[in-house]
Short mmCIF file of C-alpha atoms and ligand atoms in Angstrom, two decimals:
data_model
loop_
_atom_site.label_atom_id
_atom_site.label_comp_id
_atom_site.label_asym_id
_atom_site.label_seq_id
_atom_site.Cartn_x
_atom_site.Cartn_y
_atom_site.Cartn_z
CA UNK A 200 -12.68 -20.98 29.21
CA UNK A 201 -14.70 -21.29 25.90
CA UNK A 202 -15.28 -23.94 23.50
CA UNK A 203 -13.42 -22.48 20.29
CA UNK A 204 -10.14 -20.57 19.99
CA UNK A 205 -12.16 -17.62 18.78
CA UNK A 206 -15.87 -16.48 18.26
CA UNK A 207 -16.90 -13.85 15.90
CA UNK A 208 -20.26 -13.17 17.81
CA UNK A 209 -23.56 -11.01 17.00
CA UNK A 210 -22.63 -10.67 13.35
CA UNK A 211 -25.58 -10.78 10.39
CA UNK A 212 -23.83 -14.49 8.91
CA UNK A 213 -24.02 -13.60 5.06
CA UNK A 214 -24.04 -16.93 2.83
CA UNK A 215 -25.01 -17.34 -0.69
CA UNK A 216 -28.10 -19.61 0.53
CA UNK A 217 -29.42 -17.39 3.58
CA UNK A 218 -28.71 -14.32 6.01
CA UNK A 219 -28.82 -14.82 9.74
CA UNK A 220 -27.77 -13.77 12.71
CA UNK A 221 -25.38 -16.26 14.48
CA UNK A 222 -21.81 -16.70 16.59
CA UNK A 223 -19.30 -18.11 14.13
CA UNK A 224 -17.02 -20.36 16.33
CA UNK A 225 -13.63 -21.42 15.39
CA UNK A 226 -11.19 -23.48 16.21
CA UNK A 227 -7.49 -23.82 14.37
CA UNK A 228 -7.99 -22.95 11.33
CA UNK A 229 -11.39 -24.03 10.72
CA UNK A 230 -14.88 -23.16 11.59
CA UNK A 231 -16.36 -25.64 14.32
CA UNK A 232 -19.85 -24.20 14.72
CA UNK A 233 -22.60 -21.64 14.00
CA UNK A 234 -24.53 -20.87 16.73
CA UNK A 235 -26.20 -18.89 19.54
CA UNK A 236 -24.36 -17.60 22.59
CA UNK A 237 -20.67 -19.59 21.46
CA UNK A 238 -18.02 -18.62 23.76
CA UNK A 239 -14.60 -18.50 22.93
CA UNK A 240 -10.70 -17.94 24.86
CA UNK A 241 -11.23 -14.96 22.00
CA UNK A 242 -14.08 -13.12 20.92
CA UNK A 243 -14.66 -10.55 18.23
CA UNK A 244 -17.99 -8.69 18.38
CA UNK A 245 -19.30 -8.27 14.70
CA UNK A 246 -23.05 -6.26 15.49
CA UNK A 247 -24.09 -4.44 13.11
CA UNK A 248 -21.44 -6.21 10.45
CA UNK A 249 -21.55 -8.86 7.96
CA UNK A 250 -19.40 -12.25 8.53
CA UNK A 251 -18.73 -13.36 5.09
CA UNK A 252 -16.88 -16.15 3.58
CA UNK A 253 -13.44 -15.11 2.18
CA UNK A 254 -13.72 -13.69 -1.25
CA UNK A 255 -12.40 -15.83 -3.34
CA UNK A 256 -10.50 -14.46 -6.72
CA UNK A 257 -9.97 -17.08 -9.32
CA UNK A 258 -8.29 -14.09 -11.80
CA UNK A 259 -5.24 -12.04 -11.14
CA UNK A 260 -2.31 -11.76 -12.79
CA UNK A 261 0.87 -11.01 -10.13
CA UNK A 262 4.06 -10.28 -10.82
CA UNK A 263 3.16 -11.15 -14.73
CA UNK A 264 6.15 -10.45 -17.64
CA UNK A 265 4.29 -9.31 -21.22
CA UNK A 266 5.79 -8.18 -23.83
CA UNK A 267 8.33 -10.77 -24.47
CA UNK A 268 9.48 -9.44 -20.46
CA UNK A 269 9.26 -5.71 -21.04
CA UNK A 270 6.82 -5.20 -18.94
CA UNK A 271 6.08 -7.37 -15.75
CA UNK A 272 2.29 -6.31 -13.58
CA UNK A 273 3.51 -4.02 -10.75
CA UNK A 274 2.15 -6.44 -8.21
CA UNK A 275 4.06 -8.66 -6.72
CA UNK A 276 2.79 -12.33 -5.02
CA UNK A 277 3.24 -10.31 -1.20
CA UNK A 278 2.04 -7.10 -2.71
CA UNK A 279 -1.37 -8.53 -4.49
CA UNK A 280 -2.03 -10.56 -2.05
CA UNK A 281 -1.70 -7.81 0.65
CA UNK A 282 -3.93 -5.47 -0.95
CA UNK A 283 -6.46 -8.69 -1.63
CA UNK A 284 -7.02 -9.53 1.95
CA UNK A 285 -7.29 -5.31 2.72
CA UNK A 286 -10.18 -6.04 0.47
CA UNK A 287 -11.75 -9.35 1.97
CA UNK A 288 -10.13 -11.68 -0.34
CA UNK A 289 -8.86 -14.66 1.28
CA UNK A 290 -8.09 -16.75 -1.81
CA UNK A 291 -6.78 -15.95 -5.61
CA UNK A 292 -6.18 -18.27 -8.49
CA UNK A 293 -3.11 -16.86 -10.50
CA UNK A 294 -1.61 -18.47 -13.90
CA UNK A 295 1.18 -20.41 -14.69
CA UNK A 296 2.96 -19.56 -18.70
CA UNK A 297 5.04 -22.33 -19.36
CA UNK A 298 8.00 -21.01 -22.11
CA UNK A 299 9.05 -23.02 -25.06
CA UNK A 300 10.84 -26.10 -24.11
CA UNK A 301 9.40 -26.19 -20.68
CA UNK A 302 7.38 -28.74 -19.26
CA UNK A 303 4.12 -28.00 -17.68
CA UNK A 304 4.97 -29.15 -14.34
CA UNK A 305 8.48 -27.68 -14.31
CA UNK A 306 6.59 -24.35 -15.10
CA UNK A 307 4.40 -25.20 -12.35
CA UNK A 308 7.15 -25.71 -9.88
CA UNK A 309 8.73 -22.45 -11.13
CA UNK A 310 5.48 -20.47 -10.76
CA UNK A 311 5.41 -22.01 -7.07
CA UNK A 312 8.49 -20.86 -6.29
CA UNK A 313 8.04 -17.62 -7.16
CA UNK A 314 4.31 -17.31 -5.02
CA UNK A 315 5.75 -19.84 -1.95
CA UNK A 316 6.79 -17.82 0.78
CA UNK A 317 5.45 -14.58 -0.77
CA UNK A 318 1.57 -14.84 -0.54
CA UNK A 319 -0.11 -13.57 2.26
CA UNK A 320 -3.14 -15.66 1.30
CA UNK A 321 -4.20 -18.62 0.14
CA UNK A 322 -3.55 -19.04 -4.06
CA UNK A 323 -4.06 -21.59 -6.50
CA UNK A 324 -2.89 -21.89 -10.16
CA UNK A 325 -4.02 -22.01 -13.39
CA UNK A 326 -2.15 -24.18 -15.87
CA UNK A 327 -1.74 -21.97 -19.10
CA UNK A 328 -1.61 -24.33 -22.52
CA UNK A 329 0.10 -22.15 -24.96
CA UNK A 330 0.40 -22.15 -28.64
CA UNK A 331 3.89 -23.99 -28.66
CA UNK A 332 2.75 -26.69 -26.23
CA UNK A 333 -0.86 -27.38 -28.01
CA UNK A 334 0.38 -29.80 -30.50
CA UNK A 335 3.06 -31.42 -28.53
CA UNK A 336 1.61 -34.79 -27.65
CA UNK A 337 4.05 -34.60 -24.80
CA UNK A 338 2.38 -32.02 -23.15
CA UNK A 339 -0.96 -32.71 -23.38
CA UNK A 340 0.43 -35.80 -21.91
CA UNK A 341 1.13 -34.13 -18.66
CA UNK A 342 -2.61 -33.02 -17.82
CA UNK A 343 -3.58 -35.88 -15.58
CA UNK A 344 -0.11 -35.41 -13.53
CA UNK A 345 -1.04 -31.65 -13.05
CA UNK A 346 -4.56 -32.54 -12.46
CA UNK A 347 -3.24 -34.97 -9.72
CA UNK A 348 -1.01 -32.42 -8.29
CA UNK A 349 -4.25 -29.44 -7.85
CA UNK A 350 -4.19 -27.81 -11.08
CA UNK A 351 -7.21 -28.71 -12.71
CA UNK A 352 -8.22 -25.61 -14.41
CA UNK A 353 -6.37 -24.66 -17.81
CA UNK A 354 -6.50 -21.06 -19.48
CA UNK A 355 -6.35 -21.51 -23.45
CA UNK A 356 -6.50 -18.38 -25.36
CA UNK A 357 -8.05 -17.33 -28.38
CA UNK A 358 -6.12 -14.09 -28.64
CA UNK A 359 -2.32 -12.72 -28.35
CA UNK A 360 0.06 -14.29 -31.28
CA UNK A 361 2.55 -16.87 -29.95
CA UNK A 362 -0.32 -17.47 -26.58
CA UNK A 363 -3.51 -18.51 -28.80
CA UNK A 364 -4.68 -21.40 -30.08
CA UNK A 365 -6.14 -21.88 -33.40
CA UNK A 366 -9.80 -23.88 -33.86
CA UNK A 367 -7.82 -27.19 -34.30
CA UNK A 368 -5.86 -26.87 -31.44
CA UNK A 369 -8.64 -26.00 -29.43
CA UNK A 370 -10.31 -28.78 -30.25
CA UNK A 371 -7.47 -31.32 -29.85
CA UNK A 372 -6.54 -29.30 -26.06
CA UNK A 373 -10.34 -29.27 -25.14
CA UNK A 374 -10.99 -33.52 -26.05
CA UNK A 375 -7.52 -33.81 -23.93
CA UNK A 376 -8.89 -32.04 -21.14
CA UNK A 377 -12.27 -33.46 -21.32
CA UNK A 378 -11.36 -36.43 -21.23
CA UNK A 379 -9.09 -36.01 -18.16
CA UNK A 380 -12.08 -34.12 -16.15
CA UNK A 381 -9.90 -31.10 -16.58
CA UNK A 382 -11.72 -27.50 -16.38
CA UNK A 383 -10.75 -25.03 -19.43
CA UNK A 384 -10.89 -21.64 -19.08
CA UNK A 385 -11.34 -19.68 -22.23
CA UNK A 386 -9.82 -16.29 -22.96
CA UNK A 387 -12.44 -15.65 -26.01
CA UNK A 388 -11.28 -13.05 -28.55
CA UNK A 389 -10.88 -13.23 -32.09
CA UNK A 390 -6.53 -12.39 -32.30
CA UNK A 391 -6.11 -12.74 -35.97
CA UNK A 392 -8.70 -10.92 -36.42
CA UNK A 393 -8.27 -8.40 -33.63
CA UNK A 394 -4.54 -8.11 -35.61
CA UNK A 395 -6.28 -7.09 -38.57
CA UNK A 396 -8.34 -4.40 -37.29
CA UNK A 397 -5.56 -3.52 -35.42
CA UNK A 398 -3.47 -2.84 -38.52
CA UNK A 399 -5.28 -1.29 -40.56
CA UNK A 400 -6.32 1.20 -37.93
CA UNK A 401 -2.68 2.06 -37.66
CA UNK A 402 -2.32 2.12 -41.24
CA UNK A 403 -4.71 4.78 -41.52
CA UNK A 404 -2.77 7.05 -38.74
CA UNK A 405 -5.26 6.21 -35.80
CA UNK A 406 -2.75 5.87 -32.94
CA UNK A 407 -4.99 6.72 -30.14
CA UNK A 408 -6.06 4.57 -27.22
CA UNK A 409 -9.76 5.20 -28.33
CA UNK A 410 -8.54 3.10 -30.97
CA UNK A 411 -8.35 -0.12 -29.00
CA UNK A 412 -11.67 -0.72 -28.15
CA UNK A 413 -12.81 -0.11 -31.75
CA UNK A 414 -10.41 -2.44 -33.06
CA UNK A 415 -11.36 -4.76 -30.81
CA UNK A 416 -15.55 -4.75 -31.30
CA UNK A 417 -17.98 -6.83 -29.21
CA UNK A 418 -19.08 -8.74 -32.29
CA UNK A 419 -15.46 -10.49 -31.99
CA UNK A 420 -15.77 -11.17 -28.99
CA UNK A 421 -19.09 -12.79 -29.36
CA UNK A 422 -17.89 -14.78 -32.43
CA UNK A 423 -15.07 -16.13 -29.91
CA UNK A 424 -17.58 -16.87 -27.54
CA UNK A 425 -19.80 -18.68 -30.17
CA UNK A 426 -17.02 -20.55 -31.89
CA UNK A 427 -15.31 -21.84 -28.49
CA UNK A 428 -18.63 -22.84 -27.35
CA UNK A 429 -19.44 -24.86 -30.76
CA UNK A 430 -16.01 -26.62 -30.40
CA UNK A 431 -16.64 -27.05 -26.93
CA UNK A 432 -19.60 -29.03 -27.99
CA UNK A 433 -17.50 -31.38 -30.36
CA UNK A 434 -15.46 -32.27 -27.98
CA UNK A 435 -17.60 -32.74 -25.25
CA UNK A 436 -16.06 -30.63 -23.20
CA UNK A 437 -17.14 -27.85 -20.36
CA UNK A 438 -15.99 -24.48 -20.65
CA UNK A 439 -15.55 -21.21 -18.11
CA UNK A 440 -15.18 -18.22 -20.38
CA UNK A 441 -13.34 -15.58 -18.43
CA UNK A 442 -13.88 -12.06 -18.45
CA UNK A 443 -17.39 -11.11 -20.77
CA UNK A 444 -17.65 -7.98 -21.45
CA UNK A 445 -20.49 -7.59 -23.87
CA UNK A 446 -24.36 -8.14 -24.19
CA UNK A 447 -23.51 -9.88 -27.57
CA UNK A 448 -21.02 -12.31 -25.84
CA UNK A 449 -23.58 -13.09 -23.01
CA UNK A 450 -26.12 -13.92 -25.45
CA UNK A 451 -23.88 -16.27 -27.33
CA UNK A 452 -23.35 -18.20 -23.57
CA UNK A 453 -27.31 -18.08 -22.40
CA UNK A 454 -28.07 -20.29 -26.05
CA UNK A 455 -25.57 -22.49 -25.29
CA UNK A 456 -27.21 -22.87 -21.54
CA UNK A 457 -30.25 -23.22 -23.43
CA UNK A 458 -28.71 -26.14 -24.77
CA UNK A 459 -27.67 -27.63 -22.16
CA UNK A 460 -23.92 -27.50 -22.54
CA UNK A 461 -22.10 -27.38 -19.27
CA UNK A 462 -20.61 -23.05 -19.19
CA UNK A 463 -19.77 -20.85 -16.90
CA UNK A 464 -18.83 -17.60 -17.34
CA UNK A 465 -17.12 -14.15 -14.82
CA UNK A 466 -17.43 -11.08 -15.57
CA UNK A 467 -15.59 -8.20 -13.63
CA UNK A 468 -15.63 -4.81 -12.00
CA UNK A 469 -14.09 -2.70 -14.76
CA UNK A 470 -16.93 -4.16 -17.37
CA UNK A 471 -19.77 -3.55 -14.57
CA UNK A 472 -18.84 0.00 -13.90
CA UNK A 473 -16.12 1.61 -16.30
CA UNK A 474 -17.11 2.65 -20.23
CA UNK A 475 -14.94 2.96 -23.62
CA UNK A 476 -15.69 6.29 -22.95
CA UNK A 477 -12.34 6.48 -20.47
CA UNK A 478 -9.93 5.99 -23.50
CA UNK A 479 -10.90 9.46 -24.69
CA UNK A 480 -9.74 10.81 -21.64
CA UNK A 481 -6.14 12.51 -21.34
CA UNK A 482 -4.44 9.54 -20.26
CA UNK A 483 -6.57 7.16 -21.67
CA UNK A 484 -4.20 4.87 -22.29
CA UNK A 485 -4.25 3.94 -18.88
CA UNK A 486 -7.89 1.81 -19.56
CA UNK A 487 -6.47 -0.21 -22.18
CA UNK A 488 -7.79 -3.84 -21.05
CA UNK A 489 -8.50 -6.49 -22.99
CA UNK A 490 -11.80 -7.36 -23.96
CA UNK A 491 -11.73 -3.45 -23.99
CA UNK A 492 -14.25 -1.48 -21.95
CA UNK A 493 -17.73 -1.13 -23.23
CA UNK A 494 -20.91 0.76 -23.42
CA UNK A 495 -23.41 1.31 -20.91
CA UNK A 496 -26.00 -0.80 -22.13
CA UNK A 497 -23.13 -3.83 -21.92
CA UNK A 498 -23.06 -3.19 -18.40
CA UNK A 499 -27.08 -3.24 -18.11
CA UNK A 500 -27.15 -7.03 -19.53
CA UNK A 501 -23.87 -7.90 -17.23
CA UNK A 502 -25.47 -7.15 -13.90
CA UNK A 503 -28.71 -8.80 -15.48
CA UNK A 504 -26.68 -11.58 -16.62
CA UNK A 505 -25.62 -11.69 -12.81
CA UNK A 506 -28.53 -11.67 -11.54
CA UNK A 507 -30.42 -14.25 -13.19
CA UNK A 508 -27.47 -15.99 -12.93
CA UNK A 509 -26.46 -16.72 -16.62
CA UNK A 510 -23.00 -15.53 -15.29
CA UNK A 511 -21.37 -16.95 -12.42
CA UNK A 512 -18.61 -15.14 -10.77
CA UNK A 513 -16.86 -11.92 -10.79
CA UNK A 514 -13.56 -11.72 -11.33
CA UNK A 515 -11.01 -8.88 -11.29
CA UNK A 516 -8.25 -9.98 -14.30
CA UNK A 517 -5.76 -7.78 -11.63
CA UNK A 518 -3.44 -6.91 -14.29
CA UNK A 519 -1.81 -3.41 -12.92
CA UNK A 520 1.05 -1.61 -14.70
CA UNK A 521 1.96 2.10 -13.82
CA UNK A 522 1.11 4.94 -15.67
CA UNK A 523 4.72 5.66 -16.74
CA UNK A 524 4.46 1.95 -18.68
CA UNK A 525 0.93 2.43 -20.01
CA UNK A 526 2.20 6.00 -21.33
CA UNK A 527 5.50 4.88 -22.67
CA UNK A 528 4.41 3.02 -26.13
CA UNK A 529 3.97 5.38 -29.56
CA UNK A 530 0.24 3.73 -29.97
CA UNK A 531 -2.45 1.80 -28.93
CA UNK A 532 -1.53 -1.93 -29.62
CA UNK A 533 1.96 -1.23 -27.56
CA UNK A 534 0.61 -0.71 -24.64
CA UNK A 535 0.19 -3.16 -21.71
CA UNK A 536 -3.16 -4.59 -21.01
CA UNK A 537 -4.62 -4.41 -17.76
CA UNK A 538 -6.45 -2.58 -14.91
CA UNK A 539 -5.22 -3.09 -11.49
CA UNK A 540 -8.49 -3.99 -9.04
CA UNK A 541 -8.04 -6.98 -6.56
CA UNK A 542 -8.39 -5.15 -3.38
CA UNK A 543 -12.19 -3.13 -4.00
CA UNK A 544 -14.05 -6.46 -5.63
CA UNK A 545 -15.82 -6.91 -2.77
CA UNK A 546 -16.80 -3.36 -1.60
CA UNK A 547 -17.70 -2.39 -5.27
CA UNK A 548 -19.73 -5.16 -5.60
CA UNK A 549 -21.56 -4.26 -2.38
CA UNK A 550 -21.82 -0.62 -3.67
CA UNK A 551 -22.78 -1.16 -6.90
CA UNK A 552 -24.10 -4.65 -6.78
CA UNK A 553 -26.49 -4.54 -3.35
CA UNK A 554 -26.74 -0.94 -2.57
CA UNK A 555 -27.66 -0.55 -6.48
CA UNK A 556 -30.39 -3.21 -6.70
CA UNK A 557 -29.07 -5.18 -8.90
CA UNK A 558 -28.12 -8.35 -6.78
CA UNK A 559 -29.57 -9.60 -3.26
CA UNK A 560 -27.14 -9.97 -0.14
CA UNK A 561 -26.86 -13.76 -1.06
CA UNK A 562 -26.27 -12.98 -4.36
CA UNK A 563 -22.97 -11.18 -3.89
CA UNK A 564 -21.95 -13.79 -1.74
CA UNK A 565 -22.52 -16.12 -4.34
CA UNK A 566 -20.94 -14.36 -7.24
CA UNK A 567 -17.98 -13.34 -5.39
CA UNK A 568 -16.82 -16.31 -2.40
CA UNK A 569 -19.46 -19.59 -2.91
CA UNK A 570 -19.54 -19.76 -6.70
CA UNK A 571 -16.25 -19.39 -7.74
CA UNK A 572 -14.44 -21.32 -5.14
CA UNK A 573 -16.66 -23.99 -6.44
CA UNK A 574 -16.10 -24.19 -9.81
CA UNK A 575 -12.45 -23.75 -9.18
CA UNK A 576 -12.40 -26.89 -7.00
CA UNK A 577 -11.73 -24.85 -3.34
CA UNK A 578 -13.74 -27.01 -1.40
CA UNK A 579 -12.53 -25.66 1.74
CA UNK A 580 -13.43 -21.60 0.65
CA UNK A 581 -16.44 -20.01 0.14
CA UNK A 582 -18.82 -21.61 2.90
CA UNK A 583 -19.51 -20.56 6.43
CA UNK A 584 -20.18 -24.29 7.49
CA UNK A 585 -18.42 -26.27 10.28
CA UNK A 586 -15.37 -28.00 8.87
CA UNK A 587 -14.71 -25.46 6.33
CA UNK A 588 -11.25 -23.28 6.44
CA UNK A 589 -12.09 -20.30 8.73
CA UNK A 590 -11.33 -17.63 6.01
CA UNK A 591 -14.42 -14.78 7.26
CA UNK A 592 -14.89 -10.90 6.55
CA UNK A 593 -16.48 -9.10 8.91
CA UNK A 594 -17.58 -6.39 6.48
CA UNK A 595 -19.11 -3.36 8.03
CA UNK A 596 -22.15 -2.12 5.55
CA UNK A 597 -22.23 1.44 6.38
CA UNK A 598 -18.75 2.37 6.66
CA UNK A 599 -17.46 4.88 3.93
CA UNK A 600 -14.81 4.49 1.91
CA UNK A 601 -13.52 6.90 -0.56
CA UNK A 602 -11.29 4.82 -3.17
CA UNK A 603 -8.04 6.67 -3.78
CA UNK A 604 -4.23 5.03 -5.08
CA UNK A 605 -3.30 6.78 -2.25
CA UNK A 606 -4.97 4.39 0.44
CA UNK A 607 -5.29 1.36 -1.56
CA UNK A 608 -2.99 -0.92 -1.20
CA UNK A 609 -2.08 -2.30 -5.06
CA UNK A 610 0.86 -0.89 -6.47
CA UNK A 611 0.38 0.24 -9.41
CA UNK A 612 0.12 4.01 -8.21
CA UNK A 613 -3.21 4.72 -9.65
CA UNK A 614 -6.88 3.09 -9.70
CA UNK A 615 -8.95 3.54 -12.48
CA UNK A 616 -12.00 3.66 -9.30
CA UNK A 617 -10.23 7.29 -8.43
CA UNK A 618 -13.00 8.96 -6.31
CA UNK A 619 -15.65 6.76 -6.24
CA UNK A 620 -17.44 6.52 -3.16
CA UNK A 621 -18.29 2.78 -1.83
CA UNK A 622 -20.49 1.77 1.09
CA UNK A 623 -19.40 -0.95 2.70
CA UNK A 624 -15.54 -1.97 3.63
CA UNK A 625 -14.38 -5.18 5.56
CA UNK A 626 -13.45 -4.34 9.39
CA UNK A 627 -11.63 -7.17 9.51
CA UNK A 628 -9.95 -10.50 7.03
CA UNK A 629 -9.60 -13.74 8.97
CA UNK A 630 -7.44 -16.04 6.93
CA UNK A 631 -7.77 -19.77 8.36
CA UNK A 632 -7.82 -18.93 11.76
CA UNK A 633 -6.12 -15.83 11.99
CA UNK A 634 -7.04 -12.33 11.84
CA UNK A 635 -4.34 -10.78 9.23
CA UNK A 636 -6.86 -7.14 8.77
CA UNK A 637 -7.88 -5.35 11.45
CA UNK A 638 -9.41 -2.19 10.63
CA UNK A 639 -7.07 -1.32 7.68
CA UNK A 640 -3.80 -2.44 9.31
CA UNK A 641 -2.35 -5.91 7.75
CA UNK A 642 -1.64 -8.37 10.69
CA UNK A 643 -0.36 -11.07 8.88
CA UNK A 644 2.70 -11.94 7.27
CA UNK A 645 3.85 -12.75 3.58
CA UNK A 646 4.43 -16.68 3.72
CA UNK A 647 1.12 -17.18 5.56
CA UNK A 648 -0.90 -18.40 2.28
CA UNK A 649 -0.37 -21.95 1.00
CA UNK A 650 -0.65 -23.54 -2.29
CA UNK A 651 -4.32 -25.01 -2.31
CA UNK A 652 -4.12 -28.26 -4.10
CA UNK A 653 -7.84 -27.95 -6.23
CA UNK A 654 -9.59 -31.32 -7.30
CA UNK A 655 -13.69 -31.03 -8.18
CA UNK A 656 -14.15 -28.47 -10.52
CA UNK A 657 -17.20 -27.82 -11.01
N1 DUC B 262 -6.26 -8.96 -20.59
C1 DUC B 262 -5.70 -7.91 -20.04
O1 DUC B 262 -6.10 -6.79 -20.30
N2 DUC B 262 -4.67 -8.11 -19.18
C2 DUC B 262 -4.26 -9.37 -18.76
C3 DUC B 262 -4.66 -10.48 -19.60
C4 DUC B 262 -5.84 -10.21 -20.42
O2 DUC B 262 -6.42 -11.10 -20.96
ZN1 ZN B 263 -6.51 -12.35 -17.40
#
């Protein structure tokens, strides 16, 4: 008999501080110890592998309605959070969009009942403060009940009429907040200004998706950066700006580090690897995002930014919609907004990240498992340390993986990664405790995941 229920043994133990080689022991659904020679009633041989901490995704968007409910993202709570743990993600932090009239924590306990029972993995939730709630004293009144009840993160935007806030709600939202020791989460684009463009680009017959990325320039997005920052400042609150896409953005968030005033910022996959360039494309529609795609030399300063670590985390915005509904609208601005990507993260980050020389083996742990499951208050994720949840990858470095719609695992039907080649895959996705990949087949069951209650942001 061994000591633990199950021992992932011989494996190369990958944490953002150092790489060994250890036994992982576990018992329930936590680790117990890291060690030589641990024997276990179970054991899993990881040589030649990588034992990770669960990647942790604090972005997605399942099961989603936009468009006033024309559209809703083609991945369901079961289905995203399948295809997340095919890809070594053991955690994801999805959003909550209260409607008019509703509270904030009857929102939340809608939102829950849609993800309970469904989610494969673990999930938090973001607590979205939209435009019709931001001056409703009432509302702001309920941040220290969610913030009690594991939502302390709060996405404001600065974009999208009827979701964004204008500069003197984001002040009055950010002093609430602050002053609560709630974390915002900042959506920085300029929408009015993003509407103009917009219109005027339409006004002068330019109807094709090439169209949305000029109409919505870096510069805006680095004024959004700037000016959330600056009000940040005044009301003495932190910030996590989600989703920079630009050099011009990035530099905006490095002077305010420079500073000294408390941000953190993600980037994602589709800004590290994918150009404007796509929209051209036949079909281009399909890469409409928002902050749009970029240039090449935006991706140069993002994996710098990475590196150096004047950006934190990588996060995938999984926001998937199938090429029927990105094809249906007569321009641009109608289409739905969003790239599908929660199950390669990991692997593309390896690929691109490691294999590409752009970030260390410690590094990717960091930026994709350790760092963000810290700043969203998951102080059980993102460590391989005794007493932490047992959520491990055992991720296999040289295996070969072709990315395909066909074999991934999203729904959406299509992957704007079509063809690429990746090194590195996970062999297998422990989620506290229990092994729910094993070499590509899903072992686990919808309903496994729980709600994790988050206090501790950063
Ligand atoms: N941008 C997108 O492209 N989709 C989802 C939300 C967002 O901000
Ligand atoms: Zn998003």
């Amino acid at each position: 008999m061994g000591d633990y229920d199950l021992v992932i043994a011989n494996g190369t133990v990958v944490t953002a501080e150092a790489v060994y080689i250890a036994d992982v022991g576990i018992v329930g659904e936590e680790i117990a110890a890291i060690g030589q020679g641990l024997r276990g009633r179970r054991t899993l041989d990881a040589g030649g592998c990588y034992v990770l901490p669960g990647a942790v995704d604090v972005h997605v968007h399942l099961q989603m309605p936009v468009s006033g409910g024309r559209y809703v993202s083609s991945d369901d709570f079961a289905s995203g959070t399948i295809a997340a743990a095919h890809g070594g993600t053991t955690t994801v932090i999805d959003f909550v969009e209260p409607q008019p009239g509703q509270s904030l924590r009857e929102a939340l306990a809608a939102r829950r009942a849609e993800a309970d029972g469904k989610v494969a993995v673990d999930y938090g939730l973001h607590m979205t403060i939209p435009t019709w709630h931001a001056d409703e004293p009432q509302a702001l009144a309920e941040i220290p009940a969610l913030i009690e009840a594991g939502v302390p993160t709060f996405k404001l935007y600065l974009a999208y009429a009827g979701l964004r806030l204008d500069d003197a709600q984001l002040y009055t939202v950010l002093k609430a907040l602050a002053s609560h020791g709630g974390l915002p989460i900042v959506h920085c684009e300029n929408g009015p200004l993003c509407d103009r463009l917009r219109a005027e680009a339409l006004a002068e017959g330019h109807t094709a998706p090439r169209h949305h990325a000029l109409t919505r320039p870096p510069r805006q997005e680095a004024e959004a950066v700037g000016r959330a920052l600056d009000i940040a400042a005044l009301a003495a609150a932190p910030l996590y700006v989600v989703h920079v896409s630009c050099a011009e953005a990035l530099e905006r968030i490095v002077a305010a580090r420079r500073r000294g005033q408390p941000v953190f910022a993600e980037t994602c996959p589709q800004y590290l690897t994918l150009t404007a360039e796509m929209l051209e494309r036949t079909g281009g529609e399909r890469y409409i995002c928002a902050p749009p795609l970029r240039r090449e030399a935006d991706q140069m300063a993002l994996w710098g930014g990475l590196a150096r670590g004047e950006l934190q985390t990588v996060a995938t915005d999984h926001c998937p919609f199938t090429l029927a509904e990105k094809a249906e609208g007569a321009d641009f601005t109608q289409v739905p907004g969003g790239l599908p990507g929660i199950e390669a993260r990991l692997s593309l980050l390896h690929t691109l990240g490691v294999r590409g020389g752009h970030l260390s083996l410690s590094r990717w742990v960091e930026v994709c498992c350790t760092a963000p499951a810290r700043l969203a208050g998951l102080s059980r994720k993102g460590h391989i340390i005794p007493g932490a949840d047992a959520d491990l990858v055992i991720f296999d470095p040289v295996r070969q993986v072709t990315l395909s719609a066909d074999s991934l695992h999203e729904r959406a039907g299509w992957t704007p990664y079509e063809g690429l080649r990746l090194h590195g895959w996970p062999r297998l996705t422990l989620s506290r405790g229990e092994v729910i990949v094993e070499e590509g087949r899903f072992t686990g069951q919808p309903g496994h995941g729980h709600f994790v209650a988050r206090f501790d942001v950063t």
